[in-house]
Amino acid sequence: MIVGLTGSIGSGKSTVAALLAQKGAVIVDTDVIAREVVEPPSPVLDAIRDAFGPEVLLPDGRLDRAALARLVFEDEARRARLNELTHPAILKRVLSIIGSQPPEVVVVAVVPLLFESGFERNCDCVVAVTAPPDVRRARLQERDGLTASQIAARMRAQLPDEEYRVRADIVIENDSTLTALGREVDRAWEAVLARRDRAQPSGPGPRPEAPTPSRSGTPPPAADR
């Protein structure tokens, strides 16, 4: 079973993924994969350098994610270009990992831009993590040390929480304590297993194959969590 885990920046997707891993889920984190595909030597990294200039590279030749983020989060056209350069390689690796898992395993793909990229087409179920904007702002300031304007730019680049609530199959509210979040994850996990069990009589479906880059994708290496 393939579960897509998404949510806006600062909502707590990584914490939810860690809790789901404790329950036996296999986690495929697209942010980790996005970092891997731009490790030099990398044709993806070369393409990013050609498109955005040498200033997005660190002195050792690796990607300067902070510099790239400053460019793309303020410019929709640049974000779209970055997606074009990075999505195919990330998507290919994500679907390869998912396809290598046994059908009975619950695979959770953490995809911040799940709906924007169309990745929900590869999922049996979508779980969204939500939190109030003021809570997310406070988390981002504490976690990443971002300024108010940087946080605003990142939040504008993503869907509003209400759209996650409407489009997801299961919603996890992360607006309180870690204990409360644990209870939300327990509820969500039970719902995921119930969906899996209902689907089992007809047999497990085929694992997804990589679609063409124009139809699906995953978050760019500059995406924040």
C-alpha positions in Angstrom: 0.0 0.0 0.0 1.3 3.4 -0.9 0.4 6.3 1.4 1.3 9.9 0.3 2.1 12.1 3.3 2.0 15.8 2.7 1.2 19.1 4.3 2.4 22.7 4.3 5.8 23.9 5.5 6.1 23.7 9.3 3.1 21.4 9.7 5.2 18.6 11.1 5.4 16.0 8.3 8.8 14.7 9.4 7.6 14.1 13.0 4.6 12.3 11.7 6.7 10.2 9.4 9.0 9.2 12.3 5.9 8.1 14.3 4.6 6.1 11.4 8.0 4.4 11.0 7.7 3.3 14.6 4.5 1.5 13.6 6.2 -0.4 10.8 5.7 1.9 7.8 8.6 2.1 5.3 9.3 5.8 4.8 10.4 7.2 1.5 11.4 10.9 2.1 11.5 12.9 -1.1 13.6 15.6 0.6 16.3 13.1 1.3 16.2 11.8 -2.3 16.2 15.4 -3.6 19.5 16.0 -1.8 20.9 12.7 -3.1 20.2 13.4 -6.8 22.2 16.7 -6.6 25.3 15.3 -4.9 28.2 15.9 -7.3 29.0 14.6 -9.7 25.4 15.0 -10.9 23.8 15.9 -14.2 20.9 17.4 -12.2 23.3 19.7 -10.3 25.0 20.6 -13.6 21.6 21.6 -15.0 20.8 23.7 -11.9 24.1 25.5 -12.2 23.6 26.2 -15.9 20.1 27.6 -15.2 20.7 29.6 -12.1 24.4 30.4 -12.2 27.5 29.5 -10.2 26.2 31.5 -7.1 23.9 28.5 -6.2 27.0 26.4 -5.6 29.1 26.2 -2.4 33.0 26.5 -2.7 33.3 22.7 -2.7 30.9 22.4 -5.7 27.9 21.2 -3.8 24.5 22.8 -4.0 23.9 25.8 -1.8 20.3 25.1 -0.9 19.8 28.3 1.0 21.0 30.4 -2.0 18.8 28.5 -4.4 15.8 28.8 -2.0 16.3 32.6 -1.9 16.0 32.7 -5.7 13.1 30.3 -6.3 10.7 31.1 -3.4 10.4 34.7 -4.6 9.9 33.8 -8.2 7.2 31.5 -9.6 8.9 31.1 -13.0 12.2 30.1 -11.4 10.4 27.6 -9.1 8.8 26.1 -12.2 12.1 25.8 -14.0 13.7 24.2 -11.0 10.9 21.7 -10.9 11.5 20.8 -14.5 15.2 20.2 -13.9 14.8 18.1 -10.7 11.5 16.2 -10.9 12.3 13.5 -13.3 15.4 12.2 -11.4 13.6 12.4 -8.0 10.5 10.8 -9.3 12.4 7.9 -10.9 14.2 7.1 -7.7 11.1 7.4 -5.5 9.1 5.0 -7.6 12.0 2.6 -7.9 12.2 2.4 -4.1 8.4 2.0 -3.8 8.4 -0.7 -6.4 11.0 -2.7 -4.6 8.8 -3.1 -1.5 6.5 -6.2 -0.9 2.9 -5.4 -1.7 1.8 -6.0 1.9 4.1 -3.3 3.2 2.7 0.2 4.0 5.0 2.6 2.2 4.7 6.2 3.2 6.1 8.7 0.7 6.7 12.1 2.2 6.0 14.6 -0.6 5.5 18.2 0.4 4.3 19.2 -3.1 2.2 16.1 -3.5 -1.0 17.7 -4.9 0.9 20.4 -6.9 3.0 17.7 -8.6 0.2 15.2 -9.2 1.9 12.5 -7.1 -1.4 11.5 -5.6 -2.0 9.5 -8.7 0.6 7.0 -7.4 -1.0 6.7 -4.0 -3.7 4.4 -2.5 -4.3 7.0 0.2 -3.2 10.5 1.0 -2.6 11.8 4.6 -2.2 15.5 5.1 -0.7 17.2 8.2 -2.1 20.6 9.1 -1.4 23.2 11.7 -2.5 26.8 12.2 -0.4 29.4 10.3 0.9 31.1 13.5 2.0 27.7 14.9 3.9 27.0 11.7 5.5 30.4 11.7 6.8 29.9 15.2 8.2 26.5 14.3 10.0 27.8 11.3 11.5 30.6 13.2 12.8 28.2 15.9 13.8 25.4 13.5 15.3 27.3 10.6 15.9 30.8 11.9 14.0 32.3 9.0 12.9 35.9 8.8 9.2 36.8 8.7 9.5 37.7 5.0 11.3 34.4 4.2 8.6 32.5 6.0 5.8 34.4 4.2 7.4 33.6 0.8 7.6 29.9 1.6 4.0 29.8 2.8 2.7 31.7 -0.3 4.4 29.0 -2.5 2.3 26.2 -1.0 -1.4 25.4 -0.8 -3.6 26.7 2.0 -4.4 24.3 4.8 -8.0 24.1 3.8 -7.1 22.6 0.4 -5.2 19.9 2.2 -8.2 19.1 4.3 -10.5 18.9 1.3 -8.2 16.8 -0.9 -6.6 14.4 1.6 -8.2 11.1 2.6 -7.0 11.5 6.2 -6.1 14.7 8.0 -3.7 14.9 11.0 -4.1 18.0 13.1 -0.7 19.0 14.6 -1.6 22.1 16.7 -0.9 21.0 20.2 1.6 18.7 22.0 3.6 15.7 20.8 1.4 13.5 23.0 -1.7 14.8 21.2 0.0 14.4 17.8 0.8 10.8 18.8 -3.0 10.2 19.3 -3.7 11.7 15.9 -1.1 9.4 14.3 -2.6 6.4 16.0 -6.0 7.3 14.6 -4.6 7.9 11.1 -2.6 4.6 11.2 -5.7 2.6 12.1 -7.6 4.3 9.2 -4.7 3.4 6.8 -4.7 -0.3 7.9 -8.5 -0.4 7.6 -8.2 0.8 4.0 -5.4 -1.7 3.3 -7.5 -4.6 4.8 -10.5 -3.6 2.8 -8.5 -3.7 -0.4 -6.8 -7.1 0.3 -9.6 -9.4 -0.8 -9.2 -8.2 -4.4 -5.4 -8.6 -4.2 -2.7 -6.0 -4.1 -2.6 -3.6 -7.0 0.5 -3.2 -9.2 3.3 -0.9 -8.0 3.4 2.4 -9.9 5.6 2.9 -12.9 7.4 6.2 -13.5 5.1 8.5 -15.6 6.5 11.0 -18.0 8.0 14.1 -16.3 5.2 16.3 -17.6 2.6 14.5 -15.7 4.0 14.0 -12.3 6.7 15.0 -9.9 8.2 15.5 -6.5 9.5 18.5 -4.6 12.7 20.3 -5.7 15.8 20.2 -3.6 15.1 23.7 -2.3 11.7 22.7 -0.9 11.4 23.2 2.8 9.7 20.9 5.2 
